[in-house]
Coordinates of C-alpha atoms in Angstrom, one line a residue:
M498 CA 114.1 132.6 125.6
R499 CA 112.1 133.3 122.4
R500 CA 113.7 134.3 119.1
N501 CA 111.4 137.2 118.0
D502 CA 112.9 137.8 114.6
V503 CA 111.7 134.4 113.2
R504 CA 108.3 132.7 112.7
N505 CA 107.9 129.2 111.4
I506 CA 104.6 128.2 109.8
A507 CA 103.1 125.5 107.6
I508 CA 100.3 126.0 105.2
I509 CA 97.8 123.1 105.3
A510 CA 94.6 122.6 103.4
H511 CA 92.5 120.2 101.4
V512 CA 93.5 119.6 97.7
D513 CA 92.8 122.7 95.5
H514 CA 91.8 125.1 98.3
G515 CA 94.5 127.5 97.2
K516 CA 97.7 126.9 99.4
T517 CA 100.2 127.3 96.6
T518 CA 98.5 130.3 95.0
L519 CA 98.4 132.1 98.4
V520 CA 102.2 131.4 98.8
D521 CA 102.7 133.0 95.4
A522 CA 101.0 136.1 96.6
M523 CA 103.0 136.2 99.8
L524 CA 106.2 135.9 97.9
K525 CA 105.3 138.7 95.4
Q526 CA 104.2 141.1 98.2
S527 CA 107.4 140.4 100.1
R528 CA 109.5 141.6 97.2
V529 CA 111.1 138.3 96.6
F530 CA 111.0 138.8 92.8
R531 CA 112.3 141.7 90.7
E532 CA 109.8 144.2 89.4
N533 CA 110.3 142.9 85.8
Q534 CA 110.8 139.2 86.6
V535 CA 108.5 136.8 84.9
V536 CA 107.1 134.4 87.5
A537 CA 105.1 131.2 86.7
E538 CA 101.8 130.6 88.5
R539 CA 102.1 128.2 91.4
V540 CA 105.8 128.8 91.5
M541 CA 106.2 126.5 94.5
D542 CA 105.0 123.5 92.4
S543 CA 108.4 123.1 90.8
N544 CA 108.0 119.4 90.1
A545 CA 106.8 118.5 86.6
L546 CA 104.2 116.1 87.9
E547 CA 102.9 118.7 90.3
R548 CA 102.4 121.1 87.4
E549 CA 100.7 118.5 85.3
R550 CA 98.3 117.3 87.9
G551 CA 97.8 120.7 89.6
I552 CA 98.5 119.3 93.1
T553 CA 101.3 119.6 95.6
I554 CA 103.2 116.3 96.1
L555 CA 106.3 117.3 98.0
S556 CA 106.5 119.8 100.9
K557 CA 108.8 122.7 100.2
N558 CA 110.5 125.5 102.2
T559 CA 110.5 129.2 101.4
A560 CA 111.0 132.3 103.5
V561 CA 109.8 135.9 103.3
M562 CA 110.7 139.0 105.2
Y563 CA 108.0 141.1 107.0
G564 CA 109.8 144.1 108.4
D565 CA 112.7 142.8 110.4
T566 CA 111.1 139.4 110.9
K567 CA 111.8 136.3 108.8
I568 CA 108.8 134.1 108.2
N569 CA 109.8 130.5 107.2
I570 CA 106.9 129.0 105.2
V571 CA 106.4 125.3 104.4
D572 CA 104.0 124.5 101.6
T573 CA 102.5 121.0 102.3
P574 CA 100.5 118.5 100.1
G575 CA 96.7 118.5 100.6
H576 CA 96.1 114.9 99.5
A577 CA 96.0 112.3 102.3
D578 CA 98.1 109.9 100.3
F579 CA 101.0 112.2 100.9
G580 CA 100.3 112.6 104.6
G581 CA 103.8 111.5 105.5
E582 CA 105.0 114.9 104.1
V583 CA 102.6 116.7 106.4
E584 CA 103.4 114.7 109.5
R585 CA 107.1 115.3 109.4
V586 CA 106.7 119.0 108.6
M587 CA 104.9 119.5 111.9
H588 CA 108.3 119.1 113.6
M589 CA 109.7 122.2 111.9
V590 CA 107.0 124.8 112.7
D591 CA 105.3 126.6 115.6
G592 CA 101.9 127.2 114.0
V593 CA 99.8 126.6 110.8
L594 CA 97.7 128.5 108.4
L595 CA 94.6 126.4 107.7
L596 CA 93.1 127.2 104.3
V597 CA 89.5 126.4 103.7
D598 CA 87.5 127.1 100.5
A599 CA 84.7 129.7 101.1
V600 CA 82.2 127.4 99.3
E601 CA 83.2 123.8 100.1
G602 CA 84.2 124.4 103.7
P603 CA 86.2 121.7 105.5
M604 CA 86.6 118.5 103.5
A605 CA 88.0 115.0 104.2
Q606 CA 91.6 116.0 103.9
T607 CA 91.1 119.2 105.9
R608 CA 90.3 116.9 108.8
F609 CA 93.5 114.9 108.3
V610 CA 95.9 117.8 108.1
L611 CA 94.2 119.7 110.9
R612 CA 94.3 116.6 113.2
K613 CA 98.1 116.4 112.7
A614 CA 98.6 120.1 113.5
L615 CA 96.5 119.8 116.7
Q616 CA 98.2 116.7 117.8
A617 CA 101.5 118.5 117.5
G618 CA 100.1 121.2 119.8
H619 CA 100.2 124.0 117.2
K620 CA 97.9 127.0 117.0
A621 CA 96.1 127.6 113.7
I622 CA 95.1 130.7 111.8
V623 CA 92.0 129.9 109.7
V624 CA 92.1 131.5 106.2
V625 CA 88.8 131.4 104.4
N626 CA 90.1 131.5 100.8
K627 CA 88.3 132.2 97.5
I628 CA 86.0 134.6 99.2
D629 CA 85.1 136.0 95.8
R630 CA 83.3 132.9 94.6
P631 CA 79.6 133.5 93.8
Q632 CA 78.3 130.8 96.2
A633 CA 80.6 131.8 99.0
R634 CA 79.2 131.2 102.5
P635 CA 81.8 132.4 105.0
N636 CA 79.7 132.3 108.1
H637 CA 78.7 128.7 107.5
V638 CA 82.3 127.7 106.7
V639 CA 83.7 129.3 109.9
N640 CA 81.1 127.5 112.0
A641 CA 81.9 124.2 110.3
V642 CA 85.6 124.7 111.0
F643 CA 84.9 125.5 114.6
D644 CA 82.9 122.3 114.9
L645 CA 85.8 120.4 113.3
F646 CA 88.2 121.8 115.9
I647 CA 86.0 120.6 118.7
E648 CA 85.4 117.2 117.1
L649 CA 89.2 116.7 116.8
G650 CA 89.8 117.5 120.4
A651 CA 91.3 120.9 120.2
S652 CA 92.2 122.7 123.4
D653 CA 90.4 125.9 124.5
E654 CA 93.4 127.9 123.3
Q655 CA 93.6 126.2 120.0
S656 CA 89.8 126.7 119.4
E657 CA 90.0 130.4 119.8
F658 CA 91.5 130.9 116.4
P659 CA 91.6 134.1 114.4
V660 CA 89.9 134.2 111.0
I661 CA 91.2 135.9 107.9
Y662 CA 89.2 136.1 104.6
S663 CA 91.3 136.2 101.4
N664 CA 91.4 135.9 97.7
G665 CA 94.8 134.3 97.1
L666 CA 94.6 134.8 93.3
L667 CA 94.4 138.6 93.7
G668 CA 96.6 138.7 96.8
V669 CA 94.1 140.5 99.1
A670 CA 92.9 139.7 102.6
G671 CA 90.9 141.1 105.5
R672 CA 89.3 140.4 108.8
A673 CA 85.8 140.5 107.5
P674 CA 84.5 138.9 104.3
D675 CA 83.2 142.2 102.9
D676 CA 86.2 144.3 104.0
L677 CA 89.3 143.2 102.2
S678 CA 92.4 145.4 102.1
G679 CA 94.3 145.7 98.8
T680 CA 97.1 143.5 100.1
L681 CA 97.9 140.5 102.4
E682 CA 98.9 142.9 105.2
P683 CA 96.1 141.6 107.6
L684 CA 97.4 138.1 107.2
F685 CA 101.0 139.0 107.9
E686 CA 99.9 141.1 111.0
T687 CA 97.9 138.1 112.3
I688 CA 100.9 135.7 111.8
M689 CA 103.1 138.1 113.8
A690 CA 100.5 138.5 116.6
Y691 CA 99.2 134.9 116.9
I692 CA 102.0 132.5 115.8
P693 CA 104.5 132.2 118.7
A694 CA 108.1 132.9 118.1
P695 CA 110.3 129.8 118.4
E696 CA 111.5 129.0 121.9
V697 CA 115.3 128.4 121.8
N698 CA 118.3 127.8 124.0
A699 CA 121.2 129.3 122.0
D700 CA 123.9 128.2 124.5
A701 CA 122.9 124.5 124.8
P702 CA 124.4 121.6 122.7
V703 CA 123.3 121.4 119.1
Q704 CA 120.1 119.5 118.3
L705 CA 118.4 119.2 114.9
L706 CA 115.9 116.6 113.7
V707 CA 116.3 115.7 110.0
T708 CA 112.9 116.4 108.4
T709 CA 113.5 116.4 104.7
S710 CA 116.2 115.1 102.3
A711 CA 117.2 116.1 98.8
Y712 CA 120.2 115.4 96.5
D713 CA 122.3 118.0 94.8
D714 CA 124.7 117.1 91.9
Y715 CA 127.5 119.1 93.4
Q716 CA 126.9 119.0 97.2
G717 CA 125.5 115.5 97.5
K718 CA 122.8 114.8 100.0
I719 CA 121.3 117.9 101.6
V720 CA 119.2 117.4 104.7
T721 CA 116.8 120.0 106.2
G722 CA 115.4 120.5 109.6
R723 CA 114.8 123.1 112.3
L724 CA 117.7 123.8 114.6
Q725 CA 116.1 123.2 118.0
R726 CA 119.0 124.5 120.2
G727 CA 122.6 125.7 119.9
S728 CA 124.2 127.1 116.8
L729 CA 125.9 125.7 113.7
R730 CA 128.9 126.9 111.8
K731 CA 130.2 126.0 108.4
G732 CA 133.0 123.4 108.7
Q733 CA 131.8 122.4 112.2
M734 CA 132.1 118.7 113.3
V735 CA 128.7 117.3 114.3
A736 CA 127.4 113.9 115.5
R737 CA 124.7 111.9 113.6
I738 CA 122.5 109.7 115.8
D739 CA 120.5 107.1 113.8
R740 CA 117.3 105.5 114.9
E741 CA 119.1 102.7 116.7
G742 CA 121.2 105.2 118.8
S743 CA 124.5 104.7 117.0
V744 CA 126.7 107.8 116.8
T745 CA 128.9 108.8 113.9
Q746 CA 130.8 112.0 113.2
A747 CA 130.8 114.2 110.1
R748 CA 131.9 117.7 109.1
L749 CA 129.5 120.2 107.7
T750 CA 130.7 121.3 104.2
N751 CA 128.0 123.8 103.6
L752 CA 125.3 125.5 105.7
Y753 CA 122.2 127.1 104.1
V754 CA 119.1 129.1 105.2
F755 CA 116.1 129.8 103.1
S756 CA 115.5 133.2 101.4
G757 CA 112.6 133.4 99.0
L758 CA 112.8 130.4 96.7
Q759 CA 116.5 129.9 97.1
R760 CA 118.8 128.3 99.6
Q761 CA 121.2 131.0 100.8
E762 CA 124.7 130.0 102.0
A763 CA 125.4 131.0 105.6
E764 CA 128.5 131.0 107.8
E765 CA 126.5 130.5 111.1
V766 CA 122.9 129.8 112.0
G767 CA 121.3 130.2 115.4
A768 CA 118.6 128.1 117.0
G769 CA 115.0 128.5 115.9
D770 CA 115.7 128.8 112.2
I771 CA 115.1 126.2 109.5
V772 CA 118.4 125.2 108.1
A773 CA 119.8 122.9 105.3
L774 CA 123.0 121.0 105.8
A775 CA 125.5 119.4 103.4
G776 CA 128.3 117.0 104.3
I777 CA 126.4 114.3 106.1
P778 CA 125.7 111.7 103.3
E779 CA 124.5 109.0 105.6
A780 CA 121.9 111.2 107.4
N781 CA 118.3 110.0 106.9
I782 CA 114.9 111.5 107.8
G783 CA 114.1 111.1 111.5
E784 CA 117.7 111.0 112.7
T785 CA 119.3 113.7 114.9
I786 CA 122.2 115.9 114.2
A787 CA 123.8 116.7 117.5
D788 CA 126.8 118.1 119.3
V789 CA 130.0 116.0 119.1
E790 CA 130.8 116.3 122.8
Q791 CA 127.2 115.9 124.1
P792 CA 125.2 113.9 121.5
E793 CA 121.6 113.8 122.6
A794 CA 118.9 112.3 120.3
L795 CA 115.5 113.9 119.7
P796 CA 112.4 111.6 119.4
P797 CA 112.3 110.1 115.9
I798 CA 109.6 111.0 113.4
T799 CA 106.7 108.5 113.4
V800 CA 104.0 108.4 110.7
E801 CA 100.9 106.4 110.2
E802 CA 101.3 102.9 108.7
P803 CA 100.7 102.2 105.0
T804 CA 97.3 100.8 104.0
V805 CA 97.9 99.7 100.4
R806 CA 100.7 97.6 98.8
M807 CA 101.7 96.2 95.4
T808 CA 104.6 94.3 93.8
F809 CA 107.2 95.9 91.7
G810 CA 109.1 93.4 89.5
V811 CA 111.5 93.1 86.6
N812 CA 109.6 93.2 83.3
T813 CA 109.1 89.7 82.0
S814 CA 107.0 90.4 78.9
S815 CA 107.9 89.7 75.3
F816 CA 109.0 93.3 74.9
A817 CA 111.3 93.4 78.0
G818 CA 114.3 95.6 77.6
R819 CA 113.1 97.4 74.4
E820 CA 112.4 100.8 75.9
G821 CA 113.9 101.1 79.3
T822 CA 117.4 102.2 80.4
Y823 CA 117.3 100.6 83.9
V824 CA 115.8 97.1 83.6
T825 CA 117.6 94.8 86.0
S826 CA 116.5 93.8 89.5
R827 CA 119.7 95.3 91.1
V828 CA 119.0 98.8 89.9
L829 CA 115.2 98.5 90.6
R830 CA 115.9 97.4 94.1
A831 CA 118.4 100.2 94.7
R832 CA 116.0 102.8 93.4
L833 CA 113.1 101.6 95.6
Y834 CA 115.2 101.6 98.8
E835 CA 116.6 105.0 97.9
E836 CA 113.0 106.3 97.8
T837 CA 112.4 105.2 101.4
E838 CA 115.1 107.5 102.5
K839 CA 113.1 110.5 101.2
D840 CA 109.6 109.2 101.9
V841 CA 109.0 108.1 105.4
A842 CA 105.5 106.8 104.6
L843 CA 106.8 104.3 102.1
R844 CA 107.9 100.7 102.9
V845 CA 109.9 98.3 100.7
E846 CA 110.4 94.6 101.4
D847 CA 112.3 91.9 99.5
T848 CA 110.2 88.8 98.6
D849 CA 111.0 85.1 97.9
S850 CA 111.7 86.1 94.3
A851 CA 114.9 88.1 93.7
D852 CA 113.2 89.9 90.8
T853 CA 110.1 91.1 92.8
F854 CA 109.7 93.6 95.6
L855 CA 106.7 94.5 97.9
V856 CA 106.1 98.2 98.1
S857 CA 103.6 99.6 100.6
G858 CA 102.2 103.2 100.7
R859 CA 99.3 105.4 101.8
G860 CA 97.1 104.8 98.8
E861 CA 96.8 104.3 95.0
L862 CA 97.9 107.9 94.3
H863 CA 101.0 107.6 96.5
L864 CA 102.2 104.5 94.7
G865 CA 101.1 105.8 91.3
I866 CA 103.2 109.0 91.7
L867 CA 106.3 106.8 92.5
I868 CA 105.6 104.6 89.4
E869 CA 105.3 107.7 87.1
T870 CA 108.5 109.3 88.6
M871 CA 110.5 106.1 88.0
R872 CA 109.1 105.7 84.5
R873 CA 110.3 109.2 83.6
E874 CA 113.7 108.4 85.0
G875 CA 114.2 105.6 82.5
Y876 CA 113.1 102.5 84.6
E877 CA 111.3 99.6 83.1
F878 CA 109.4 97.3 85.3
Q879 CA 106.0 95.7 86.0
V880 CA 103.5 96.3 88.8
S881 CA 100.6 94.3 90.2
K882 CA 97.1 95.4 91.3
P883 CA 97.1 97.4 94.5
E884 CA 95.8 95.4 97.5
V885 CA 94.9 96.5 101.0
I886 CA 97.0 95.6 104.0
L887 CA 95.0 93.6 106.6
K888 CA 95.7 93.4 110.3
Q889 CA 95.2 90.7 112.9
Q890 CA 94.0 91.8 116.3
D891 CA 92.7 89.6 119.1
G892 CA 92.1 86.8 116.5
E893 CA 90.0 89.1 114.3
T894 CA 90.9 90.3 110.8
L895 CA 90.8 94.1 110.4
E896 CA 90.8 96.1 107.2
P897 CA 91.4 99.8 106.5
M898 CA 88.4 102.0 106.2
E899 CA 88.2 105.4 104.5
L900 CA 86.0 108.5 104.9
A901 CA 84.7 109.4 101.4
E902 CA 83.3 112.9 100.6
I903 CA 81.2 112.7 97.4
E904 CA 79.5 115.5 95.4
V905 CA 77.1 114.6 92.5
G906 CA 74.2 116.1 90.7
T907 CA 70.7 114.8 91.4
D908 CA 70.7 112.9 88.1
Y909 CA 73.4 110.6 89.4
Q910 CA 72.6 110.1 93.0
G911 CA 70.9 106.7 92.5
V912 CA 73.7 105.1 90.5
V913 CA 76.3 106.4 93.1
I914 CA 74.4 105.0 96.0
E915 CA 74.1 101.7 94.2
M916 CA 77.8 101.5 93.4
L917 CA 78.9 102.3 96.9
G918 CA 76.3 99.8 98.3
K919 CA 78.0 97.0 96.3
R920 CA 81.3 98.1 97.8
R921 CA 80.0 97.8 101.4
G922 CA 79.8 101.6 101.9
Q923 CA 77.9 103.1 104.8
M924 CA 76.3 106.5 104.4
R925 CA 77.0 108.8 107.4
D926 CA 75.6 112.1 106.1
M927 CA 73.8 113.6 103.2
R928 CA 73.3 117.3 102.4
T929 CA 71.9 119.3 99.5
H930 CA 73.9 122.5 98.5
D931 CA 72.3 125.7 97.2
D932 CA 73.3 124.9 93.6
G933 CA 71.4 121.6 93.7
T934 CA 74.3 119.2 94.1
I935 CA 74.2 116.5 96.8
H936 CA 77.0 116.0 99.2
Y937 CA 77.4 112.5 100.7
T938 CA 79.7 111.3 103.5
Y939 CA 80.4 107.6 103.3
V940 CA 82.6 105.2 105.3
V941 CA 83.9 102.6 102.7
P942 CA 86.5 99.8 103.0
T943 CA 89.7 100.8 101.2
R944 CA 89.5 97.7 99.0
G945 CA 86.1 98.9 97.9
L946 CA 87.6 102.1 96.6
L947 CA 90.4 100.4 94.6
G948 CA 89.4 100.9 91.0
F949 CA 86.3 102.9 92.0
R950 CA 87.3 106.3 90.9
Q951 CA 87.4 105.4 87.2
Q952 CA 83.9 103.8 87.3
F953 CA 82.6 106.7 89.4
L954 CA 83.7 109.3 86.8
T955 CA 82.2 107.2 84.0
A956 CA 78.9 106.8 85.8
T957 CA 78.7 110.5 86.6
R958 CA 79.8 111.6 83.1
G959 CA 82.9 113.2 84.7
Q960 CA 80.8 115.6 86.8
G961 CA 81.2 113.9 90.2
L962 CA 83.8 114.8 92.8
I963 CA 85.2 112.4 95.3
T964 CA 87.9 112.8 98.0
T965 CA 88.9 110.2 100.5
M966 CA 90.9 109.9 103.7
F967 CA 92.0 107.0 105.8
L968 CA 89.8 106.7 108.9
D969 CA 90.6 103.6 110.9
Y970 CA 90.9 99.8 110.9
E971 CA 87.6 97.9 111.4
P972 CA 86.5 94.2 111.1
L973 CA 86.6 92.8 107.7
V974 CA 83.2 93.4 106.0
G975 CA 83.1 90.4 103.7
E976 CA 83.4 89.7 100.0
M977 CA 82.6 92.2 97.3
E978 CA 82.6 92.1 93.5
L979 CA 84.7 95.0 92.3
R980 CA 85.0 94.3 88.5
E981 CA 82.2 93.2 86.3
N982 CA 84.0 92.8 82.9
G983 CA 86.7 90.6 81.7
S984 CA 89.6 91.5 79.3
L985 CA 90.2 91.0 75.6
I986 CA 93.6 89.3 75.3
A987 CA 95.9 89.2 72.2
S988 CA 96.3 85.5 71.1
E989 CA 99.5 86.0 69.1
D990 CA 102.5 88.2 68.6
G991 CA 102.5 90.7 65.8
V992 CA 101.2 94.1 64.7
A993 CA 97.6 95.1 65.2
T994 CA 95.6 95.5 62.0
A995 CA 92.4 97.4 61.2
Y996 CA 90.8 94.1 60.1
G997 CA 91.7 92.3 63.3
L998 CA 90.6 95.2 65.5
H999 CA 87.3 95.5 63.6
N1000 CA 86.4 92.0 64.5
A1001 CA 87.6 92.4 68.1
Q1002 CA 85.7 95.6 68.8
E1003 CA 82.4 93.7 68.4
R1004 CA 83.4 92.0 71.7
G1005 CA 84.1 95.0 73.8
A1006 CA 86.0 98.3 74.1
L1007 CA 89.6 98.5 72.6
F1008 CA 92.7 100.0 74.2
I1009 CA 94.9 99.9 71.1
E1010 CA 94.9 101.1 67.5
P1011 CA 96.2 99.7 64.2
G1012 CA 99.9 99.5 63.7
Q1013 CA 100.6 98.9 67.4
D1014 CA 102.9 96.0 68.4
V1015 CA 101.3 93.4 70.5
Y1016 CA 102.3 90.1 72.1
A1017 CA 100.4 87.0 73.2
G1018 CA 98.9 87.6 76.6
M1019 CA 98.8 91.4 76.3
I1020 CA 95.4 93.0 77.2
V1021 CA 94.1 94.9 74.2
G1022 CA 90.6 95.8 75.4
Q1023 CA 87.7 95.3 77.9
H1024 CA 85.4 92.4 77.2
S1025 CA 81.6 93.2 77.3
R1026 CA 81.1 90.1 79.4
D1027 CA 82.5 89.0 82.8
S1028 CA 85.0 86.5 81.3
D1029 CA 88.3 86.9 79.5
L1030 CA 88.4 86.3 75.7
E1031 CA 91.4 85.7 73.4
V1032 CA 91.2 87.6 70.2
N1033 CA 93.5 87.8 67.2
V1034 CA 94.0 91.5 66.5
C1035 CA 96.8 90.8 64.1
R1036 CA 94.6 89.0 61.6
K1037 CA 94.8 90.2 58.0
K1038 CA 92.1 90.1 55.4
Q1039 CA 92.7 87.3 52.8
L1040 CA 93.4 88.8 49.4
T1041 CA 91.6 87.3 46.4
N1042 CA 91.3 88.2 42.7
F1043 CA 87.6 88.9 43.2
R1044 CA 86.9 92.7 43.2
N1045 CA 84.5 93.7 46.0
N1046 CA 82.8 97.1 45.5
T1047 CA 80.2 96.8 48.2
G1048 CA 81.7 99.3 50.6
A1049 CA 84.1 97.0 52.5
E1050 CA 86.2 99.9 53.6
D1051 CA 83.3 101.6 55.2
A1052 CA 82.5 98.4 57.1
L1053 CA 86.0 98.5 58.7
R1054 CA 85.5 101.8 60.5
L1055 CA 87.0 101.6 64.0
E1056 CA 85.7 103.2 67.2
P1057 CA 88.4 105.4 68.8
P1058 CA 90.3 103.4 71.3
R1059 CA 89.9 104.0 75.0
R1060 CA 93.0 105.8 76.3
L1061 CA 93.9 104.7 79.8
S1062 CA 96.1 106.9 82.0
L1063 CA 98.6 105.2 84.3
D1064 CA 96.1 105.7 87.2
D1065 CA 93.3 104.2 85.1
A1066 CA 95.5 101.2 84.2
L1067 CA 96.3 100.5 87.9
E1068 CA 92.6 100.7 88.7
Y1069 CA 91.5 98.5 85.8
I1070 CA 93.7 95.4 86.3
S1071 CA 92.5 92.4 88.3
D1072 CA 94.5 90.0 90.5
D1073 CA 95.9 88.0 87.6
E1074 CA 97.0 91.0 85.6
L1075 CA 100.0 93.4 85.6
V1076 CA 100.8 96.8 84.2
E1077 CA 104.1 96.9 82.2
V1078 CA 105.6 100.3 82.8
T1079 CA 108.4 101.7 80.5
P1080 CA 109.7 105.2 79.7
A1081 CA 107.7 105.1 76.5
G1082 CA 104.3 104.3 78.2
W1083 CA 102.5 101.4 79.7
R1084 CA 100.8 98.2 78.6
L1085 CA 98.4 95.9 80.3
R1086 CA 99.1 92.1 80.4
K1087 CA 98.2 88.9 82.0
K1088 CA 100.6 87.5 84.7
L1089 CA 100.6 84.2 82.7
L1090 CA 101.2 85.0 79.1
D1091 CA 100.7 81.5 77.8
V1092 CA 97.0 80.7 77.2
N1093 CA 97.4 77.1 78.1
E1094 CA 98.8 78.0 81.5
R1095 CA 95.9 80.3 82.1
H1096 CA 93.4 77.6 81.3
R1097 CA 95.2 75.1 83.5
L1098 CA 95.2 77.5 86.4
R1099 CA 91.5 78.3 85.9
K1100 CA 90.7 74.6 86.0
Q1101 CA 92.7 74.1 89.2
K1102 CA 90.7 76.9 90.9
K1103 CA 87.4 75.4 89.9
Y1104 CA 88.4 72.0 91.3
Q1105 CA 89.5 73.6 94.6
E1106 CA 86.3 75.6 94.9
A1107 CA 84.3 72.4 94.1
G1108 CA 85.9 70.2 96.5

């Protein structure tokens, strides 16, 4: 039977195509908020990092009422680095809203999220959003979306999708681009007509696949999933089936359903609804909550393998322990393994060193968000340069490749083509937009894109746009030179002075300013040449009794230092460098702090290459 009073949908789209803004409008028009209630923009982006970066990182549940029908909505990330969130959400829903920008059309990550929805067998409603933009081209976008459906192997039923045109910011929608109603009523009507009601068996033994996990200070671990069959009651005994098939029993202390932005306590929940459970502290994502008498497991959640990895280690710099609250290997290891329980796309492994751990993820942004989150929680540690994960197949070495969508002005097309050529990129498509910008589609090795974004933005004066998506593993394409400049390295411990920095800035671009503490081996700038250079930024001008009136102060004017964000720092470092991360910020350093050890290692490498 089908439960007609419930619909379960996920909203999927490329980054910045308006998912969260549309959810805001759906919530407001469903009377979730009071008339006089002050509501922030992008209310679903509740995480501080999401608000700062303007992207969705974690998938979140909400629910609205349309008449007598409850519509469970899952807001998903649009960045491919957080694809694990999208993949597991597909187990909770019966259909998707695919948002596409009315100007940009389907982008790299539109392809990724749509492929996951089609593989799960879901129907999609295409929402052409931002229809009010001056360069909007709705007919072209709809045709491009249809072509994408066919290219991704959609069935005939999936390809016959309805199209809604909307302006999420104003909360209006319609079935034609020039005929929008004053509300989102056409969208709600299409959801009711096209998205199937969940098929349930209310009398069968309980089955629920754990899809997301959160922690509450009072309730402990709270797991969320869709109740596939049966019914659950508060205080009921249930069976937990782990990935190995072992069965343990637990009692539900609390039972919740979603209403608006809140979890609402319930005494009983029937099959077909999305439910949150408390009282099963050992439950992890991908496990099954089942009936005690007849425990039957559901297929576990499987996600694509990580493509990038880096090491996390205890901070070993001269400033170790100064700024962090959690600094030992024990707490660092516990925190990393705890993250794997919430993020199914993350992998953590122990290494030969008790103080170092290997962490693998979907991309630089995926790992960078984890680093920033831990930093804000008070952890102090050091991380290495991201590196790609290679595979061996039939005696051949394979590396991950990415599909890169790039938009630049005509003034910068030559430099972009040259940069991607050095990184073994292969151009697959090139189009010129009405506004004069050029759109390139490239296939580039993932290792060629490590550290590329910063150089790309510099070369295009911040006017270029780039989005990437994992494509496939292909044979290794050979060596490539990714970094052209060496580093300026502090030669002694102390406090940076204006005099020392003035001398150093003639050798390259500085990362620090006067009065900043430094230590020997710390990276203080980028050398103008391709080799590293030790500089003494703590040097003070010798005082004499000779008065100098020739404008010496004017000669010590310093260029403003180059401020590196955490993402920039991870992109900048080379194989023999680390980023020291603390709650107060981050520093760049050499793996070997002692200059003599670095010289000795350099000589050994030369001898090995020579002979």
